[in-house]
Amino acid sequence: MNASAPVIRMQHVSKWYNPHFQVLKDCSLDVTRGEVVVVCGPSGSGKSTLIKTVNALEPFQQGTISVDGIDLHGKGVNLPRLRARVGMVFQHFELFPHLSVLDNLDIAQRKVLGREREEARARSVALLKRVDLSAHAEKFPGQLSGGQQQRVAIARALAMDPVVMLFDEPTSALDPEMVSEVLDVMVQLAREGMTMMVVTHEMGFARKVAHRVVFMDQGEIVVDAPKEEFFGAVTNERARVFLSKILAH
Amino acid sequence: MFSDFDFDAILRALPYLFRDGMSFTITLTLLSALGGLLLGTLIALARIGGGKLLAMVAAGYVNFMRALPLVLVIFWFYFLVPYLGQWLTGAPRPIKVGGFSSALLTFVMFEAAYFSEIMRGGIQSVARGQSSAALALGMTGGQSMRYIILPQVLRTMLPVLLTQTIVLFQDTSLVYVLSLTDFLGAASKIAQRDGRLVEMYCFAALVYFLICFLASQAVRRLQTRVAIIR
Ligand SMILES: Nc1ncnc2c1ncn2[C@@H]1O[C@H](COP(=O)(O)OP(=O)(O)OP(=O)(O)O)[C@@H](O)[C@H]1O
Ligand SMILES: [Mg+2]
């Protein structure tokens, strides 16, 4: 767990949904502390599956993944404890609709981290302020817009003081006018040095804050390049075709 | 036949009908509903999250129970439970089980099959994304069920669960086959004793109708109040 070791180290990870369908093919990827890695690729290429293996929401059959030095397949590894240190933001927010916004932020702090009510509440209030939603603290998720819900979801993940944040297409379920309010929060997070792995097609976000861009196709990591290289002179044909398509609109 | 309809006969019977009969019916209904919901939830969890074998046993149980007429199950338990108890406790002879206990056990076991299907549907509709989110926050499967999934399922399914309980309220009248004095049993005892069949059965029907009708109305009103804002 030394400071320079990657927060996420993924080595030769392969996953099959069934013997005839390999969804991840020998994927290797490091994310070092403070790094922002954007993952893109065509629909069905395995981006969601890849990012969900990192916090063991998706099992995999071959290879190794370690998070903050802890091997997911290691003996006696406590998965809930490990997941508590990995924040995750979903495409469809997945806020808990029966709990108020504040309770959404409180619940895992209390039940998982064992924080006292006041301590958890103070953290939640501070985080809501940070995502500019203090006025909505007592509301229920169903009373908020998509953009507001996703900002709550980010705050909920941050409340656990994660060592890394995973985002799976956090803006793709949003109306266009709400995309930027969510991206703004993410950009700010990146600038503060949060380690992030982000599946997104928002290339503006990638240009602004990504350190590296990973391109996936058919379960393979085809390109893994520094941002400048990726946007400057990506040599891979499939990546170029993909880029020209998503930059076209 | 209505020319000599005797309202007095009803009035005189009221204390017995309600103090003995209705209180029995309501107690049996509420305890059965609670027990059935508890057991039903466990069965639903076994079918969803238990191992293959457990899931199969649970599914078999549900399908078996739902394929049997309730009256049959009531008889069955009444005659079988004493022997079952003997076998379980190793007692020298069949244990004594009161009519109420036997009926309660029957209804809990029977209703559990129905409640488990309601709960299973609810859990499956809520669980997918929500349990991922709960697990991603570091909750265990149990915590996710307890704090995230089940509270939502109970709220969403409450109207259906209550409607099922209203049906159960009517079904408890079947305990007359064990000669128990539930509301209908009480009414029919008076009817036989006083020769007031028309009065008693009309009155019983009216009471069942009123209670069920009002309860359904209440459930409908509750429905909008407990709904989760989405
Ligand atoms: N449970 C499953 N069983 C079988 N195949 C699955 C399952 N889940 C996903 N897949 C398949 O695995 C492949 C990768 O899915 P994944 O969701 O990781 O892709 P993605 O890159 O995130 O796509 P999108 O951009 O549409 O979100 C797809 O072909 C998908 O149909
Ligand atoms: Mg996806």
Short mmCIF file of C-alpha atoms and ligand atoms in Angstrom, two decimals:
data_model
loop_
_atom_site.label_atom_id
_atom_site.label_comp_id
_atom_site.label_asym_id
_atom_site.label_seq_id
_atom_site.Cartn_x
_atom_site.Cartn_y
_atom_site.Cartn_z
CA MET A 1 0.00 0.00 0.00
CA ASN A 2 2.86 2.42 -0.65
CA ALA A 3 2.06 5.84 -2.02
CA SER A 4 3.28 5.27 -5.54
CA ALA A 5 1.55 1.92 -6.10
CA PRO A 6 -1.43 2.18 -8.40
CA VAL A 7 -4.81 2.56 -6.72
CA ILE A 8 -6.27 0.20 -9.29
CA ARG A 9 -4.11 -2.47 -10.82
CA MET A 10 -5.83 -4.73 -13.30
CA GLN A 11 -3.77 -7.48 -14.86
CA HIS A 12 -4.82 -9.83 -17.65
CA VAL A 13 -8.46 -9.81 -16.63
CA SER A 14 -10.76 -12.04 -18.64
CA LYS A 15 -14.43 -12.68 -18.11
CA TRP A 16 -16.90 -14.98 -19.77
CA TYR A 17 -20.68 -14.74 -19.46
CA ASN A 18 -20.82 -18.24 -20.90
CA PRO A 19 -18.32 -20.53 -22.60
CA HIS A 20 -19.15 -18.99 -25.95
CA PHE A 21 -19.12 -15.34 -24.98
CA GLN A 22 -16.02 -13.67 -23.62
CA VAL A 23 -16.93 -10.15 -22.55
CA LEU A 24 -13.47 -9.09 -21.28
CA LYS A 25 -10.33 -10.20 -23.05
CA ASP A 26 -7.02 -9.97 -21.23
CA CYS A 27 -7.57 -6.44 -19.94
CA SER A 28 -4.71 -4.75 -18.12
CA LEU A 29 -4.91 -1.26 -16.70
CA ASP A 30 -3.31 0.79 -13.92
CA VAL A 31 -4.78 3.86 -12.34
CA THR A 32 -2.34 5.69 -10.12
CA ARG A 33 -3.17 8.01 -7.27
CA GLY A 34 -4.65 11.29 -8.45
CA GLU A 35 -5.02 10.07 -11.98
CA VAL A 36 -8.16 10.49 -14.10
CA VAL A 37 -8.67 7.75 -16.65
CA VAL A 38 -11.48 8.00 -19.18
CA VAL A 39 -12.78 4.80 -20.73
CA CYS A 40 -14.67 4.98 -24.00
CA GLY A 41 -15.74 2.63 -26.74
CA PRO A 42 -18.73 1.47 -28.72
CA SER A 43 -21.88 0.19 -27.05
CA GLY A 44 -21.50 -3.39 -25.89
CA SER A 45 -17.70 -3.23 -25.86
CA GLY A 46 -17.59 -4.14 -22.16
CA LYS A 47 -16.98 -0.77 -20.48
CA SER A 48 -19.61 -1.23 -17.79
CA THR A 49 -18.49 -4.77 -17.18
CA LEU A 50 -14.86 -3.65 -16.86
CA ILE A 51 -15.57 -0.87 -14.39
CA LYS A 52 -17.80 -3.12 -12.29
CA THR A 53 -15.09 -5.71 -11.91
CA VAL A 54 -13.05 -3.09 -10.05
CA ASN A 55 -15.36 -3.14 -7.02
CA ALA A 56 -16.29 -6.77 -7.54
CA LEU A 57 -19.86 -6.09 -8.55
CA GLU A 58 -18.99 -8.25 -11.55
CA PRO A 59 -16.99 -11.41 -10.97
CA PHE A 60 -14.24 -12.37 -13.39
CA GLN A 61 -12.59 -15.70 -14.05
CA GLN A 62 -9.02 -14.89 -15.01
CA GLY A 63 -6.40 -12.33 -14.07
CA THR A 64 -6.01 -10.20 -10.98
CA ILE A 65 -7.34 -6.88 -9.77
CA SER A 66 -6.06 -5.08 -6.74
CA VAL A 67 -7.51 -1.92 -5.27
CA ASP A 68 -5.33 0.14 -2.98
CA GLY A 69 -3.04 -2.86 -2.70
CA ILE A 70 -5.77 -5.36 -1.83
CA ASP A 71 -6.23 -8.29 -4.17
CA LEU A 72 -9.93 -8.84 -4.91
CA HIS A 73 -9.38 -12.58 -5.12
CA GLY A 74 -7.08 -12.63 -2.10
CA LYS A 75 -7.68 -14.99 0.78
CA GLY A 76 -10.19 -13.72 3.31
CA VAL A 77 -10.69 -10.41 1.52
CA ASN A 78 -13.63 -8.49 2.94
CA LEU A 79 -15.49 -7.32 -0.15
CA PRO A 80 -17.97 -5.02 1.60
CA ARG A 81 -15.11 -3.29 3.38
CA LEU A 82 -13.22 -2.93 0.14
CA ARG A 83 -16.26 -1.60 -1.73
CA ALA A 84 -16.84 0.97 0.96
CA ARG A 85 -13.57 2.60 -0.13
CA VAL A 86 -14.49 2.63 -3.81
CA GLY A 87 -17.11 5.19 -4.77
CA MET A 88 -19.38 4.32 -7.64
CA VAL A 89 -21.75 6.47 -9.66
CA PHE A 90 -24.26 4.76 -11.93
CA GLN A 91 -25.83 5.77 -15.20
CA HIS A 92 -29.29 5.70 -13.63
CA PHE A 93 -28.28 7.35 -10.33
CA GLU A 94 -29.72 4.56 -8.17
CA LEU A 95 -30.55 6.83 -5.28
CA PHE A 96 -32.69 5.17 -2.64
CA PRO A 97 -36.17 6.54 -3.41
CA HIS A 98 -37.64 5.79 0.03
CA LEU A 99 -35.03 7.91 1.80
CA SER A 100 -34.63 11.65 1.85
CA VAL A 101 -31.59 13.15 0.17
CA LEU A 102 -29.84 13.51 3.52
CA ASP A 103 -30.69 9.96 4.54
CA ASN A 104 -29.33 8.74 1.21
CA LEU A 105 -26.01 10.27 2.21
CA ASP A 106 -26.21 9.17 5.84
CA ILE A 107 -27.20 5.56 5.64
CA ALA A 108 -24.01 3.86 4.50
CA GLN A 109 -21.87 6.15 6.65
CA ARG A 110 -23.81 4.92 9.66
CA LYS A 111 -24.44 1.28 8.80
CA VAL A 112 -21.16 0.57 7.02
CA LEU A 113 -18.62 2.96 8.53
CA GLY A 114 -20.34 3.03 11.92
CA ARG A 115 -20.31 6.81 12.15
CA GLU A 116 -22.46 8.46 14.78
CA ARG A 117 -25.60 10.20 13.62
CA GLU A 118 -24.21 13.70 14.15
CA GLU A 119 -20.91 12.96 12.49
CA ALA A 120 -22.57 11.43 9.44
CA ARG A 121 -25.07 14.25 9.24
CA ALA A 122 -22.36 16.90 9.36
CA ARG A 123 -20.47 15.21 6.54
CA SER A 124 -23.66 14.87 4.47
CA VAL A 125 -24.59 18.49 4.95
CA ALA A 126 -21.11 19.62 3.91
CA LEU A 127 -21.17 17.44 0.80
CA LEU A 128 -24.62 18.60 -0.24
CA LYS A 129 -23.39 22.14 0.01
CA ARG A 130 -20.44 21.24 -2.14
CA VAL A 131 -22.66 19.89 -4.93
CA ASP A 132 -24.85 22.94 -4.46
CA LEU A 133 -27.95 21.11 -3.27
CA SER A 134 -28.34 22.31 0.31
CA ALA A 135 -31.80 23.59 -0.48
CA HIS A 136 -32.97 20.10 -1.41
CA ALA A 137 -31.67 18.20 1.61
CA GLU A 138 -35.08 17.19 2.96
CA LYS A 139 -36.58 16.24 -0.39
CA PHE A 140 -36.91 12.77 -1.81
CA PRO A 141 -34.97 11.72 -4.92
CA GLY A 142 -38.17 11.53 -6.97
CA GLN A 143 -38.67 15.25 -6.43
CA LEU A 144 -35.35 16.19 -8.03
CA SER A 145 -34.29 16.59 -11.66
CA GLY A 146 -31.95 14.04 -13.20
CA GLY A 147 -28.96 16.34 -12.90
CA GLN A 148 -29.71 17.01 -9.25
CA GLN A 149 -30.13 13.31 -8.55
CA GLN A 150 -26.79 12.51 -10.11
CA ARG A 151 -25.10 15.18 -8.03
CA VAL A 152 -26.66 13.65 -4.92
CA ALA A 153 -25.34 10.27 -6.06
CA ILE A 154 -21.84 11.72 -6.36
CA ALA A 155 -22.13 13.25 -2.90
CA ARG A 156 -23.37 9.95 -1.51
CA ALA A 157 -20.31 8.16 -2.87
CA LEU A 158 -17.97 10.88 -1.58
CA ALA A 159 -19.47 10.63 1.90
CA MET A 160 -17.66 7.31 2.31
CA ASP A 161 -14.27 9.03 1.79
CA PRO A 162 -13.35 6.75 -1.10
CA VAL A 163 -9.79 6.29 -2.36
CA VAL A 164 -11.08 6.15 -5.91
CA MET A 165 -14.29 7.07 -7.71
CA LEU A 166 -15.79 5.01 -10.52
CA PHE A 167 -18.29 6.56 -12.92
CA ASP A 168 -20.29 4.52 -15.42
CA GLU A 169 -21.71 6.89 -18.04
CA PRO A 170 -22.84 9.35 -15.37
CA THR A 171 -24.37 11.79 -17.85
CA SER A 172 -25.81 9.57 -20.54
CA ALA A 173 -29.25 9.27 -18.92
CA LEU A 174 -29.56 13.04 -18.52
CA ASP A 175 -31.35 15.63 -20.57
CA PRO A 176 -28.72 17.60 -22.49
CA GLU A 177 -29.21 20.78 -20.46
CA MET A 178 -28.32 18.93 -17.26
CA VAL A 179 -25.11 17.34 -18.42
CA SER A 180 -22.88 20.26 -17.60
CA GLU A 181 -23.96 20.66 -13.97
CA VAL A 182 -22.85 17.08 -13.36
CA LEU A 183 -19.66 17.39 -15.39
CA ASP A 184 -18.77 20.55 -13.47
CA VAL A 185 -18.85 18.65 -10.21
CA MET A 186 -16.69 15.91 -11.73
CA VAL A 187 -14.19 18.39 -13.14
CA GLN A 188 -13.86 20.04 -9.76
CA LEU A 189 -13.34 16.64 -8.16
CA ALA A 190 -10.63 15.79 -10.66
CA ARG A 191 -8.88 19.09 -10.07
CA GLU A 192 -8.84 18.42 -6.35
CA GLY A 193 -6.83 15.31 -7.06
CA MET A 194 -9.44 12.58 -6.75
CA THR A 195 -8.44 9.34 -8.43
CA MET A 196 -11.12 8.63 -11.02
CA MET A 197 -12.04 6.01 -13.58
CA VAL A 198 -14.76 7.36 -15.82
CA VAL A 199 -16.70 5.61 -18.54
CA THR A 200 -18.03 8.41 -20.71
CA HIS A 201 -18.36 9.68 -24.23
CA GLU A 202 -18.06 13.28 -23.08
CA MET A 203 -14.83 14.03 -24.87
CA GLY A 204 -14.90 17.62 -23.64
CA PHE A 205 -14.57 16.26 -20.12
CA ALA A 206 -11.76 13.98 -21.22
CA ARG A 207 -9.88 16.83 -22.85
CA LYS A 208 -10.29 19.01 -19.81
CA VAL A 209 -9.23 16.71 -16.98
CA ALA A 210 -8.28 13.23 -18.15
CA HIS A 211 -4.71 12.07 -17.85
CA ARG A 212 -5.24 8.97 -19.92
CA VAL A 213 -7.86 7.73 -22.31
CA VAL A 214 -8.63 4.06 -22.74
CA PHE A 215 -10.49 2.82 -25.79
CA MET A 216 -12.29 -0.51 -25.61
CA ASP A 217 -13.69 -2.59 -28.42
CA GLN A 218 -15.23 -6.05 -28.25
CA GLY A 219 -13.96 -6.67 -24.75
CA GLU A 220 -10.41 -5.61 -25.44
CA ILE A 221 -8.47 -2.58 -24.31
CA VAL A 222 -7.35 -1.47 -27.74
CA VAL A 223 -5.81 1.88 -26.85
CA ASP A 224 -4.45 3.12 -23.55
CA ALA A 225 -2.73 6.42 -24.16
CA PRO A 226 -2.00 9.77 -22.55
CA LYS A 227 -4.73 12.23 -23.39
CA GLU A 228 -2.58 14.37 -25.67
CA GLU A 229 -1.57 11.37 -27.68
CA PHE A 230 -5.11 10.02 -27.86
CA PHE A 231 -6.61 13.22 -29.16
CA GLY A 232 -3.56 14.23 -31.15
CA ALA A 233 -2.49 11.25 -33.14
CA VAL A 234 -4.32 8.12 -32.25
CA THR A 235 -3.00 5.50 -34.59
CA ASN A 236 -5.51 2.76 -33.98
CA GLU A 237 -7.98 2.55 -36.83
CA ARG A 238 -11.00 1.44 -34.76
CA ALA A 239 -10.40 4.19 -32.21
CA ARG A 240 -10.12 6.78 -34.98
CA VAL A 241 -13.39 5.72 -36.56
CA PHE A 242 -15.06 5.76 -33.15
CA LEU A 243 -13.66 9.19 -32.28
CA SER A 244 -14.70 10.76 -35.55
CA LYS A 245 -18.21 9.38 -35.03
CA ILE A 246 -18.75 10.72 -31.53
CA LEU A 247 -17.01 14.03 -32.26
CA ALA A 248 -19.19 14.47 -35.33
CA HIS A 249 -22.28 15.25 -33.27
CA MET B 1 -89.96 -15.91 4.64
CA PHE B 2 -89.05 -12.37 5.60
CA SER B 3 -92.47 -11.72 7.14
CA ASP B 4 -91.31 -12.92 10.53
CA PHE B 5 -87.80 -11.45 10.31
CA ASP B 6 -86.79 -11.05 13.94
CA PHE B 7 -84.41 -8.15 14.50
CA ASP B 8 -84.52 -8.86 18.18
CA ALA B 9 -82.88 -12.21 17.63
CA ILE B 10 -79.92 -10.38 16.13
CA LEU B 11 -79.79 -7.81 18.90
CA ARG B 12 -79.80 -10.48 21.54
CA ALA B 13 -77.01 -12.32 19.82
CA LEU B 14 -74.77 -9.28 19.30
CA PRO B 15 -72.59 -9.62 22.40
CA TYR B 16 -71.88 -13.26 21.66
CA LEU B 17 -71.34 -12.65 17.94
CA PHE B 18 -68.79 -9.93 18.46
CA ARG B 19 -67.18 -10.66 21.80
CA ASP B 20 -66.65 -14.32 21.01
CA GLY B 21 -66.96 -14.61 17.27
CA MET B 22 -65.54 -11.45 15.76
CA SER B 23 -62.69 -11.14 18.21
CA PHE B 24 -61.64 -14.67 17.30
CA THR B 25 -61.88 -13.90 13.58
CA ILE B 26 -59.87 -10.71 13.87
CA THR B 27 -57.22 -12.22 16.10
CA LEU B 28 -56.81 -15.14 13.74
CA THR B 29 -56.68 -12.85 10.72
CA LEU B 30 -54.09 -10.47 12.13
CA LEU B 31 -51.82 -13.15 13.58
CA SER B 32 -52.05 -15.21 10.40
CA ALA B 33 -51.28 -12.19 8.24
CA LEU B 34 -48.27 -11.24 10.35
CA GLY B 35 -46.97 -14.79 10.55
CA GLY B 36 -47.66 -15.38 6.88
CA LEU B 37 -45.84 -12.21 5.90
CA LEU B 38 -42.83 -13.13 8.01
CA LEU B 39 -42.62 -16.69 6.78
CA GLY B 40 -43.52 -15.60 3.26
CA THR B 41 -40.67 -13.08 3.24
CA LEU B 42 -38.25 -15.76 4.39
CA ILE B 43 -39.48 -18.07 1.64
CA ALA B 44 -39.10 -15.31 -0.93
CA LEU B 45 -35.55 -14.66 0.27
CA ALA B 46 -34.78 -18.37 0.08
CA ARG B 47 -36.04 -18.49 -3.48
CA ILE B 48 -34.06 -15.45 -4.54
CA GLY B 49 -30.88 -15.53 -2.52
CA GLY B 50 -30.69 -19.00 -1.04
CA GLY B 51 -28.67 -21.78 -2.60
CA LYS B 52 -30.04 -23.90 -5.42
CA LEU B 53 -31.38 -26.59 -3.10
CA LEU B 54 -33.04 -24.15 -0.71
CA ALA B 55 -34.60 -22.27 -3.61
CA MET B 56 -35.98 -25.50 -4.99
CA VAL B 57 -37.46 -26.57 -1.68
CA ALA B 58 -39.04 -23.15 -1.22
CA ALA B 59 -40.48 -23.14 -4.73
CA GLY B 60 -41.82 -26.64 -4.22
CA TYR B 61 -43.49 -25.58 -1.00
CA VAL B 62 -45.16 -22.58 -2.61
CA ASN B 63 -46.41 -24.53 -5.60
CA PHE B 64 -47.66 -27.34 -3.41
CA MET B 65 -49.58 -25.04 -1.07
CA ARG B 66 -51.11 -23.10 -3.90
CA ALA B 67 -52.33 -26.26 -5.55
CA LEU B 68 -54.36 -27.37 -2.54
CA PRO B 69 -57.84 -26.23 -1.50
CA LEU B 70 -57.65 -24.35 1.79
CA VAL B 71 -60.28 -26.51 3.49
CA LEU B 72 -58.20 -29.56 2.80
CA VAL B 73 -55.13 -27.95 4.34
CA ILE B 74 -57.15 -26.99 7.41
CA PHE B 75 -58.31 -30.57 7.94
CA TRP B 76 -54.95 -31.92 7.17
CA PHE B 77 -53.13 -29.84 9.74
CA TYR B 78 -55.79 -30.48 12.33
CA PHE B 79 -55.33 -34.23 12.10
CA LEU B 80 -51.65 -34.24 11.30
CA VAL B 81 -50.14 -31.67 13.61
CA PRO B 82 -50.63 -33.71 16.81
CA TYR B 83 -48.68 -36.58 15.23
CA LEU B 84 -46.09 -34.21 13.81
CA GLY B 85 -45.64 -32.73 17.27
CA GLN B 86 -45.28 -36.19 18.73
CA TRP B 87 -42.62 -37.05 16.21
CA LEU B 88 -40.75 -33.76 16.73
CA THR B 89 -40.79 -33.82 20.51
CA GLY B 90 -40.52 -37.56 20.88
CA ALA B 91 -43.57 -37.58 23.11
CA PRO B 92 -45.17 -40.95 23.88
CA ARG B 93 -48.51 -40.04 22.32
CA PRO B 94 -49.89 -37.44 19.88
CA ILE B 95 -49.60 -33.99 21.46
CA LYS B 96 -52.72 -31.95 22.14
CA VAL B 97 -53.12 -29.00 19.80
CA GLY B 98 -56.02 -26.65 20.31
CA GLY B 99 -58.28 -25.72 17.44
CA PHE B 100 -57.04 -22.14 17.45
CA SER B 101 -53.36 -23.08 17.36
CA SER B 102 -54.01 -25.56 14.61
CA ALA B 103 -55.98 -23.02 12.58
CA LEU B 104 -53.36 -20.33 13.14
CA LEU B 105 -50.57 -22.64 12.04
CA THR B 106 -52.56 -23.63 8.97
CA PHE B 107 -53.27 -20.08 7.90
CA VAL B 108 -49.69 -18.95 8.50
CA MET B 109 -48.32 -21.80 6.40
CA PHE B 110 -50.95 -21.35 3.72
CA GLU B 111 -50.81 -17.57 3.48
CA ALA B 112 -47.02 -17.63 3.50
CA ALA B 113 -47.17 -19.23 0.06
CA TYR B 114 -49.20 -16.32 -1.28
CA PHE B 115 -47.34 -13.59 0.58
CA SER B 116 -44.03 -15.03 -0.59
CA GLU B 117 -45.09 -14.60 -4.21
CA ILE B 118 -46.04 -10.99 -3.57
CA MET B 119 -42.76 -10.31 -1.81
CA ARG B 120 -40.71 -12.13 -4.41
CA GLY B 121 -42.21 -10.07 -7.22
CA GLY B 122 -41.55 -6.91 -5.23
CA ILE B 123 -37.98 -7.80 -4.40
CA GLN B 124 -37.17 -8.63 -7.98
CA SER B 125 -38.62 -5.40 -9.27
CA VAL B 126 -36.69 -3.29 -6.78
CA ALA B 127 -33.48 -5.21 -6.41
CA ARG B 128 -31.47 -4.95 -9.59
CA GLY B 129 -29.99 -1.48 -9.60
CA GLN B 130 -30.76 -0.74 -5.99
CA SER B 131 -28.85 -3.65 -4.58
CA SER B 132 -25.87 -2.82 -6.79
CA ALA B 133 -25.92 0.69 -5.35
CA ALA B 134 -26.17 -0.62 -1.80
CA LEU B 135 -23.37 -3.13 -2.30
CA ALA B 136 -21.21 -0.51 -3.98
CA LEU B 137 -21.50 1.57 -0.80
CA GLY B 138 -20.09 -1.34 1.17
CA MET B 139 -23.28 -2.82 2.52
CA THR B 140 -23.50 -6.57 2.93
CA GLY B 141 -26.25 -8.48 1.17
CA GLY B 142 -28.16 -8.58 4.44
CA GLN B 143 -27.84 -4.85 5.06
CA SER B 144 -28.91 -4.11 1.51
CA MET B 145 -32.02 -6.26 2.00
CA ARG B 146 -32.84 -4.78 5.37
CA TYR B 147 -32.23 -1.09 4.81
CA ILE B 148 -32.76 -0.66 1.07
CA ILE B 149 -34.74 -3.43 -0.61
CA LEU B 150 -37.31 -4.64 1.91
CA PRO B 151 -38.46 -1.19 3.08
CA GLN B 152 -39.21 -0.29 -0.52
CA VAL B 153 -40.89 -3.60 -1.25
CA LEU B 154 -43.09 -3.36 1.84
CA ARG B 155 -44.19 0.13 0.93
CA THR B 156 -44.86 -0.66 -2.70
CA MET B 157 -46.59 -3.92 -1.92
CA LEU B 158 -48.53 -2.77 1.15
CA PRO B 159 -51.82 -2.32 -0.74
CA VAL B 160 -51.54 -5.78 -2.30
CA LEU B 161 -50.59 -7.30 1.05
CA LEU B 162 -53.57 -5.66 2.73
CA THR B 163 -55.92 -6.77 -0.02
CA GLN B 164 -54.66 -10.31 0.45
CA THR B 165 -55.33 -9.88 4.17
CA ILE B 166 -58.92 -8.92 3.43
CA VAL B 167 -59.30 -12.15 1.47
CA LEU B 168 -57.73 -13.94 4.42
CA PHE B 169 -60.29 -12.31 6.72
CA GLN B 170 -63.02 -13.95 4.67
CA ASP B 171 -61.18 -17.25 4.42
CA THR B 172 -60.85 -17.61 8.17
CA SER B 173 -64.57 -18.46 8.19
CA LEU B 174 -63.53 -21.88 6.89
CA VAL B 175 -62.49 -22.84 10.42
CA TYR B 176 -66.14 -23.76 10.91
CA VAL B 177 -65.08 -27.21 9.68
CA LEU B 178 -63.17 -27.56 12.96
CA SER B 179 -66.28 -26.36 14.83
CA LEU B 180 -64.43 -23.28 16.00
CA THR B 181 -66.41 -20.25 17.03
CA ASP B 182 -65.29 -17.54 14.68
CA PHE B 183 -67.79 -14.88 13.63
CA LEU B 184 -69.55 -17.07 11.13
CA GLY B 185 -69.34 -20.04 13.47
CA ALA B 186 -70.95 -18.01 16.23
CA ALA B 187 -73.69 -16.85 13.89
CA SER B 188 -74.45 -20.34 12.73
CA LYS B 189 -74.52 -21.68 16.27
CA ILE B 190 -77.17 -19.13 17.19
CA ALA B 191 -78.97 -19.81 13.95
CA GLN B 192 -79.21 -23.49 14.77
CA ARG B 193 -80.07 -22.95 18.43
CA ASP B 194 -82.80 -20.36 17.91
CA GLY B 195 -83.95 -21.53 14.50
CA ARG B 196 -83.11 -18.07 13.13
CA LEU B 197 -81.18 -19.04 10.01
CA VAL B 198 -82.35 -16.20 7.80
CA GLU B 199 -81.64 -13.51 10.35
CA MET B 200 -78.26 -14.79 11.34
CA TYR B 201 -76.89 -15.52 7.90
CA CYS B 202 -78.19 -12.25 6.48
CA PHE B 203 -76.64 -10.36 9.34
CA ALA B 204 -73.34 -12.22 9.00
CA ALA B 205 -73.24 -11.44 5.29
CA LEU B 206 -73.92 -7.78 5.97
CA VAL B 207 -71.14 -7.57 8.55
CA TYR B 208 -68.60 -9.30 6.30
CA PHE B 209 -69.59 -7.05 3.43
CA LEU B 210 -69.32 -3.86 5.46
CA ILE B 211 -65.97 -4.70 6.96
CA CYS B 212 -64.42 -5.78 3.68
CA PHE B 213 -65.88 -2.88 1.76
CA LEU B 214 -64.66 -0.30 4.26
CA ALA B 215 -61.26 -1.97 4.52
CA SER B 216 -60.88 -1.93 0.74
CA GLN B 217 -61.75 1.75 0.68
CA ALA B 218 -59.19 2.41 3.37
CA VAL B 219 -56.54 0.49 1.45
CA ARG B 220 -57.29 2.53 -1.64
CA ARG B 221 -56.86 5.75 0.28
CA LEU B 222 -53.69 4.45 1.89
CA GLN B 223 -52.26 3.50 -1.48
CA THR B 224 -51.54 7.04 -2.52
CA ARG B 225 -50.23 7.97 0.91
CA VAL B 226 -47.60 5.25 1.19
CA ALA B 227 -46.50 5.30 -2.45
CA ILE B 228 -42.82 6.08 -2.91
CA ILE B 229 -42.28 9.25 -4.90
CA ARG B 230 -40.55 8.33 -8.12
N1 LIG C 1 -25.63 -10.68 -17.65
C1 LIG C 1 -25.19 -10.78 -18.93
N2 LIG C 1 -25.24 -11.95 -19.58
C2 LIG C 1 -24.80 -12.05 -20.85
N3 LIG C 1 -24.29 -11.03 -21.56
C3 LIG C 1 -24.21 -9.84 -20.96
C4 LIG C 1 -24.67 -9.64 -19.61
N4 LIG C 1 -24.45 -8.34 -19.28
C5 LIG C 1 -23.91 -7.78 -20.37
N5 LIG C 1 -23.76 -8.66 -21.37
C6 LIG C 1 -23.17 -8.39 -22.68
O1 LIG C 1 -21.81 -8.07 -22.48
C7 LIG C 1 -21.40 -7.09 -23.43
C8 LIG C 1 -20.75 -5.93 -22.72
O2 LIG C 1 -21.73 -5.27 -21.93
P1 LIG C 1 -21.41 -3.91 -21.21
O3 LIG C 1 -22.64 -3.48 -20.53
O4 LIG C 1 -20.18 -4.06 -20.38
O5 LIG C 1 -21.09 -2.97 -22.42
P2 LIG C 1 -20.88 -1.39 -22.45
O6 LIG C 1 -19.59 -1.15 -23.16
O7 LIG C 1 -21.02 -0.84 -21.09
O8 LIG C 1 -22.06 -0.92 -23.37
P3 LIG C 1 -22.98 0.40 -23.26
O9 LIG C 1 -22.23 1.50 -23.91
O10 LIG C 1 -24.20 0.02 -24.06
O11 LIG C 1 -23.27 0.64 -21.83
C9 LIG C 1 -22.63 -6.70 -24.21
O12 LIG C 1 -22.58 -7.40 -25.44
C10 LIG C 1 -23.77 -7.20 -23.38
O13 LIG C 1 -24.86 -7.57 -24.20
MG MG C 2 -22.45 0.42 -20.15
#
